[in-house]
Every structure is written in C-alpha cells, then in structure tokens.
Amino acid sequence: MRKPLMAGNWKMNKTISEAIDFTKALKSLVADVSDVEILICPAFTSLSAVYNEIKGGNIKLGAQNLFWENKGAFTGEVSPVMIKDSGCSYVLIGHSERRQYFGETDEKVNKKTKAAFSAGLIPIVCVGETLDEREKNETLKVIETQIKNGLAGLDAEQSRTVVIAYEPVWAIGTGKTATPEQAQEVHNFARKIYSQMYKDSAEKIRILYGGSVKPDNISTLMQKPDIDGGLVGGASLESDSFAKLVKYSK
Ligand code: PEP
C-alpha cells in the first residue's frame, strides 16, 4: 500500500514572513490528516524558519534543488548536508524549470539523486515531456530515457524509497492538465520501465503527477491506480487550496 504524498513546490515565491504565515495557517487546516503525507518545498531562505513551525508535526519539509558536493568552492550552491541540516527530509531534483533554464541534464540529475540519498534526504525526481515531444509521439521515449539515466545505480533501499514526479512540461503553470487517462498511461509506463531496473521496488515507489493540479481536478487524478500523489506549483501557494488538495478524499 503506497501512502499518498501531496507536495507543494513554491518555486521562487514567498519571503520568510510570508512562508511562516502560510505554514501557521496550513498547520491548523491539516492538523487532522494522517492518511496523506504532506510536504512543502519553500525557497532555501525560508527552510529553517518553516522547519521551526512544523517540527514534530505532520507536515514535512523539502528543498527545491541541491548541489552534489557536500562543501567547497561552489559559490551560490547549497549542499545536501546543509539541506538536511535545515530540517528537510525531501528534495526536488530535475524539475523541468531547472532542466530548461539551468542546464540540468539526466547525468546531473543522477549525481544529485545519489547525493541526496547520501545525506539522508529522499529525492523526488521530476520527469516529463515538452509539448513538441508529445506532438511528435515521443512522450514514452523521453520518460524512459529520463528514468533510465536519472535513476541509474541506486542500491536496493534507495530504489524502494525514491519518488518520481511525472510533470508534462506543457501542463506546468499553463492551466492545462493532462487528463487522468493521459497521466495514468505515462505513470503505468514509468513504473514498467522502473521495474526493468529495480524489479522488486517498482510497486513500492510513489509516482506523483504534476501539472496544473487544482482542488477541482485532484480527485479524478488520484483515482487512477498508478497516481500516488501530486507535485503542485500554483495551487500550493495558498494555504486553503493546498489544504483542499491534501484532503482530496474527504
Ligand atoms: C510544478 O511546479 O511542479 C507544477 C506542476 O506547477 P503548477 O502546479 O503550477 O502547474
């Protein structure tokens, strides 16, 4: 049985005080939730302050990126150890915005994934096709390549723990969601590819859907057998709408 995970990716939004206000509000809205794992991923600057609000409770903390070295002359980067030290248990890796604007390749995604595990963080590895790739019928090929290269070389424990997020690039921040059927097709395929790599782990890992997830479309997505949660951008920025997503089954 895979426990659903609802993850909010705040991207480059919210000052420290805004992040604290959000977290206080969310805490009381989801205090009664235990059947869904709740995760928020603020900007680096707010991690510690948010952690002070959530520690000991049912909301977990994640970062949006990391660098694979633990320390050294890498100006502007943040290490896995530092992220763990700020109270995070998760980290997003290979978000399409990082791939598109910051040159993140599958090779870098793989290094970051392994570095996250070495620091005791759970990586959420993002994959997804562009509109052009979908129109050329290349969706499944893209997903296969990103999974095979980005998730290569995990040990048995890591292969059971990693989270994959399928985020069609054409659906991110556009208001266009993949239909539950389109999403299920790719999630099912992703699990099949993963099972070729890590046979016994494929049924254990959670595969999140991301791309214009909103309170009014989450429950039909979550009814699909291979969709185990959401990675949510825009709708995670307001505590009310994120709490509704967390409580999608109520
Ligand atoms: C995201 O940031 O990963 C995302 C899916 O954004 P949105 O929900 O706004 O489409």
Short mmCIF file of C-alpha atoms and ligand atoms in Angstrom, two decimals:
data_model
loop_
_atom_site.label_atom_id
_atom_site.label_comp_id
_atom_site.label_asym_id
_atom_site.label_seq_id
_atom_site.Cartn_x
_atom_site.Cartn_y
_atom_site.Cartn_z
CA MET A 1 0.00 0.00 0.00
CA ARG A 2 1.55 3.30 -1.10
CA LYS A 3 0.82 6.27 1.14
CA PRO A 4 -0.22 9.27 -1.00
CA LEU A 5 2.17 12.22 -0.97
CA MET A 6 0.99 15.76 -1.64
CA ALA A 7 3.94 18.06 -2.28
CA GLY A 8 3.85 21.83 -2.72
CA ASN A 9 6.58 23.39 -4.84
CA TRP A 10 6.62 27.09 -4.01
CA LYS A 11 9.25 27.84 -6.64
CA MET A 12 10.74 31.36 -6.21
CA ASN A 13 7.88 32.70 -4.11
CA LYS A 14 7.35 33.92 -0.52
CA THR A 15 9.54 35.90 1.83
CA ILE A 16 10.37 34.39 5.23
CA SER A 17 7.44 36.09 6.93
CA GLU A 18 5.03 35.05 4.18
CA ALA A 19 6.32 31.49 4.46
CA ILE A 20 5.74 31.50 8.24
CA ASP A 21 2.22 32.90 7.87
CA PHE A 22 1.37 30.24 5.28
CA THR A 23 2.76 27.46 7.45
CA LYS A 24 0.86 28.53 10.55
CA ALA A 25 -2.38 28.57 8.55
CA LEU A 26 -1.71 25.23 6.85
CA LYS A 27 -0.82 23.57 10.15
CA SER A 28 -4.23 24.19 11.60
CA LEU A 29 -6.06 23.29 8.36
CA VAL A 30 -4.41 19.86 8.08
CA ALA A 31 -3.89 19.02 11.75
CA ASP A 32 -6.27 16.05 11.49
CA VAL A 33 -4.64 14.48 8.41
CA SER A 34 -2.70 11.25 8.82
CA ASP A 35 -3.56 9.28 5.68
CA VAL A 36 -1.66 11.58 3.31
CA GLU A 37 1.98 12.63 3.62
CA ILE A 38 2.18 16.41 3.40
CA LEU A 39 5.26 18.17 2.06
CA ILE A 40 6.08 21.81 1.38
CA CYS A 41 9.14 22.94 -0.55
CA PRO A 42 9.93 26.61 0.16
CA ALA A 43 12.87 28.61 -1.18
CA PHE A 44 16.19 27.95 0.60
CA THR A 45 15.93 31.22 2.53
CA SER A 46 12.78 30.09 4.35
CA LEU A 47 13.68 26.48 5.13
CA SER A 48 14.86 26.93 8.72
CA ALA A 49 12.05 29.30 9.65
CA VAL A 50 9.43 26.94 8.22
CA TYR A 51 11.06 23.99 9.95
CA ASN A 52 10.69 25.75 13.31
CA GLU A 53 6.94 25.92 12.65
CA ILE A 54 6.42 22.32 11.52
CA LYS A 55 8.83 20.23 13.57
CA GLY A 56 7.18 17.35 15.36
CA GLY A 57 4.01 17.70 13.30
CA ASN A 58 2.53 16.08 10.20
CA ILE A 59 3.99 18.47 7.61
CA LYS A 60 7.38 17.66 6.11
CA LEU A 61 9.92 19.96 4.57
CA GLY A 62 11.71 19.73 1.23
CA ALA A 63 14.15 21.83 -0.77
CA GLN A 64 13.78 22.57 -4.48
CA ASN A 65 17.31 21.73 -5.59
CA LEU A 66 20.78 20.82 -4.33
CA PHE A 67 24.35 20.57 -5.48
CA TRP A 68 26.03 17.17 -5.26
CA GLU A 69 29.13 18.15 -3.28
CA ASN A 70 28.88 18.47 0.49
CA LYS A 71 31.14 21.52 0.80
CA GLY A 72 33.76 23.53 -1.00
CA ALA A 73 34.34 26.28 -3.54
CA PHE A 74 30.99 26.22 -5.32
CA THR A 75 29.75 29.78 -4.93
CA GLY A 76 26.00 30.09 -4.74
CA GLU A 77 25.28 26.39 -4.36
CA VAL A 78 23.66 24.60 -1.42
CA SER A 79 24.80 21.14 -0.35
CA PRO A 80 22.79 18.05 0.60
CA VAL A 81 24.21 18.16 4.13
CA MET A 82 23.16 21.82 4.52
CA ILE A 83 19.66 20.99 3.30
CA LYS A 84 19.37 18.10 5.72
CA ASP A 85 20.63 20.38 8.48
CA SER A 86 17.80 22.87 7.75
CA GLY A 87 15.23 20.24 8.65
CA CYS A 88 14.42 18.86 5.21
CA SER A 89 13.55 15.25 4.59
CA TYR A 90 12.93 15.60 0.83
CA VAL A 91 14.47 17.43 -2.12
CA LEU A 92 13.15 18.05 -5.64
CA ILE A 93 15.56 17.10 -8.38
CA GLY A 94 15.45 17.78 -12.11
CA HIS A 95 12.33 19.94 -12.15
CA SER A 96 11.65 20.92 -15.77
CA GLU A 97 12.38 24.57 -14.93
CA ARG A 98 15.84 23.50 -13.78
CA ARG A 99 16.30 21.43 -16.91
CA GLN A 100 15.06 24.28 -19.12
CA TYR A 101 16.72 27.33 -17.53
CA PHE A 102 19.71 25.92 -15.64
CA GLY A 103 21.07 23.20 -17.87
CA GLU A 104 20.13 20.25 -15.70
CA THR A 105 20.84 17.05 -17.62
CA ASP A 106 19.96 13.45 -16.76
CA GLU A 107 23.59 12.96 -15.74
CA LYS A 108 23.37 15.83 -13.23
CA VAL A 109 20.01 14.55 -12.05
CA ASN A 110 21.62 11.19 -11.33
CA LYS A 111 24.50 12.75 -9.38
CA LYS A 112 22.07 14.87 -7.38
CA THR A 113 19.82 11.90 -6.67
CA LYS A 114 22.69 9.89 -5.23
CA ALA A 115 23.97 12.89 -3.27
CA ALA A 116 20.52 13.41 -1.76
CA PHE A 117 20.44 9.82 -0.54
CA SER A 118 23.94 10.08 0.92
CA ALA A 119 22.78 12.94 3.11
CA GLY A 120 19.65 11.07 4.24
CA LEU A 121 17.25 13.01 2.00
CA ILE A 122 14.55 11.46 -0.17
CA PRO A 123 14.83 12.71 -3.75
CA ILE A 124 11.73 13.49 -5.80
CA VAL A 125 12.99 13.12 -9.34
CA CYS A 126 10.98 15.00 -11.95
CA VAL A 127 10.49 13.74 -15.49
CA GLY A 128 8.25 14.91 -18.31
CA GLU A 129 7.95 15.68 -21.98
CA THR A 130 7.61 19.02 -23.73
CA LEU A 131 4.65 19.84 -25.96
CA ASP A 132 6.83 19.36 -29.02
CA GLU A 133 7.87 15.91 -27.84
CA ARG A 134 4.27 14.91 -27.13
CA GLU A 135 3.17 16.10 -30.54
CA LYS A 136 5.93 14.06 -32.16
CA ASN A 137 4.75 10.99 -30.23
CA GLU A 138 7.98 10.86 -28.24
CA THR A 139 6.49 11.02 -24.75
CA LEU A 140 7.24 7.46 -23.71
CA LYS A 141 10.73 7.52 -25.18
CA VAL A 142 11.54 10.72 -23.25
CA ILE A 143 10.21 9.28 -20.00
CA GLU A 144 12.16 6.06 -20.49
CA THR A 145 15.43 7.92 -21.12
CA GLN A 146 14.96 10.28 -18.18
CA ILE A 147 14.16 7.42 -15.80
CA LYS A 148 16.88 5.07 -17.02
CA ASN A 149 19.59 7.74 -16.90
CA GLY A 150 18.39 9.81 -13.95
CA LEU A 151 17.74 6.87 -11.65
CA ALA A 152 20.59 4.54 -12.58
CA GLY A 153 22.77 2.91 -9.96
CA LEU A 154 20.58 3.05 -6.84
CA ASP A 155 21.02 0.45 -4.11
CA ALA A 156 18.07 -1.70 -3.03
CA GLU A 157 16.95 0.56 -0.18
CA GLN A 158 17.25 3.70 -2.32
CA SER A 159 15.34 2.08 -5.16
CA ARG A 160 12.39 1.47 -2.81
CA THR A 161 12.44 4.98 -1.37
CA VAL A 162 12.88 7.35 -4.31
CA VAL A 163 9.86 9.30 -5.53
CA ILE A 164 9.24 10.05 -9.22
CA ALA A 165 7.17 13.04 -10.32
CA TYR A 166 5.70 12.92 -13.81
CA GLU A 167 5.21 16.50 -14.92
CA PRO A 168 4.37 17.07 -18.58
CA VAL A 169 6.11 20.38 -19.29
CA TRP A 170 3.13 21.62 -21.33
CA ALA A 171 0.91 21.30 -18.26
CA ILE A 172 3.10 23.18 -15.77
CA GLY A 173 1.68 26.56 -14.84
CA THR A 174 -0.44 26.63 -18.01
CA GLY A 175 -3.82 25.62 -16.61
CA LYS A 176 -3.75 22.62 -19.00
CA THR A 177 -3.81 19.40 -17.02
CA ALA A 178 -3.11 16.03 -18.56
CA THR A 179 -6.34 14.05 -18.48
CA PRO A 180 -6.37 11.35 -15.80
CA GLU A 181 -6.11 8.81 -18.65
CA GLN A 182 -3.08 10.51 -20.23
CA ALA A 183 -1.39 10.73 -16.84
CA GLN A 184 -2.21 7.12 -15.93
CA GLU A 185 -0.77 5.89 -19.23
CA VAL A 186 2.57 7.55 -18.51
CA HIS A 187 2.61 6.61 -14.80
CA ASN A 188 1.97 2.99 -15.68
CA PHE A 189 4.71 3.08 -18.32
CA ALA A 190 7.13 4.76 -15.89
CA ARG A 191 6.51 2.02 -13.33
CA LYS A 192 7.09 -0.62 -16.01
CA ILE A 193 10.41 0.94 -17.02
CA TYR A 194 11.39 1.24 -13.37
CA SER A 195 10.58 -2.43 -12.82
CA GLN A 196 13.07 -3.34 -15.55
CA MET A 197 15.71 -1.55 -13.48
CA TYR A 198 14.62 -2.46 -9.95
CA LYS A 199 12.21 -5.36 -10.20
CA ASP A 200 11.07 -5.62 -6.59
CA SER A 201 10.81 -1.87 -5.97
CA ALA A 202 8.53 -0.71 -8.74
CA GLU A 203 5.30 -1.45 -6.88
CA LYS A 204 6.64 0.29 -3.78
CA ILE A 205 7.66 3.67 -5.15
CA ARG A 206 5.33 6.60 -5.37
CA ILE A 207 4.83 8.36 -8.69
CA LEU A 208 3.37 11.84 -8.33
CA TYR A 209 1.56 13.76 -11.04
CA GLY A 210 2.32 17.45 -11.54
CA GLY A 211 0.97 19.99 -13.99
CA SER A 212 -1.85 22.40 -13.10
CA VAL A 213 -3.17 20.22 -10.29
CA LYS A 214 -6.05 22.07 -8.60
CA PRO A 215 -8.64 21.24 -5.94
CA ASP A 216 -11.21 20.55 -8.68
CA ASN A 217 -9.15 18.02 -10.64
CA ILE A 218 -7.18 16.21 -7.94
CA SER A 219 -9.70 13.54 -7.00
CA THR A 220 -10.14 12.16 -10.54
CA LEU A 221 -6.37 12.04 -10.94
CA MET A 222 -5.95 10.28 -7.59
CA GLN A 223 -8.47 7.61 -8.58
CA LYS A 224 -6.00 6.25 -11.14
CA PRO A 225 -4.10 3.22 -9.86
CA ASP A 226 -0.58 4.45 -10.65
CA ILE A 227 -1.02 8.05 -9.44
CA ASP A 228 0.21 8.24 -5.86
CA GLY A 229 0.05 11.94 -5.17
CA GLY A 230 0.67 15.38 -6.59
CA LEU A 231 3.51 17.81 -7.09
CA VAL A 232 1.76 21.14 -7.07
CA GLY A 233 3.01 24.59 -8.01
CA GLY A 234 0.45 27.41 -8.25
CA ALA A 235 -2.25 25.78 -6.13
CA SER A 236 0.22 25.14 -3.29
CA LEU A 237 0.82 28.84 -2.68
CA GLU A 238 -2.44 29.48 -0.81
CA SER A 239 -2.98 27.50 2.37
CA ASP A 240 -6.69 26.98 1.66
CA SER A 241 -6.22 25.46 -1.77
CA PHE A 242 -3.24 23.35 -0.69
CA ALA A 243 -5.22 22.05 2.29
CA LYS A 244 -8.05 21.11 -0.10
CA LEU A 245 -5.57 19.14 -2.21
CA VAL A 246 -4.25 17.36 0.86
CA LYS A 247 -7.82 16.50 1.82
CA TYR A 248 -8.82 15.40 -1.70
CA SER A 249 -10.53 12.26 -0.44
CA LYS A 250 -12.65 13.90 2.25
C1 PEP B 1 5.29 22.45 -10.53
O1 PEP B 1 5.79 23.46 -10.13
O2 PEP B 1 5.93 21.41 -10.40
C2 PEP B 1 3.95 22.50 -11.13
C3 PEP B 1 3.42 21.37 -11.51
O3 PEP B 1 3.35 23.72 -11.25
P1 PEP B 1 1.77 24.01 -11.48
O4 PEP B 1 1.03 23.16 -10.49
O5 PEP B 1 1.61 25.46 -11.23
O6 PEP B 1 1.46 23.61 -12.89
#
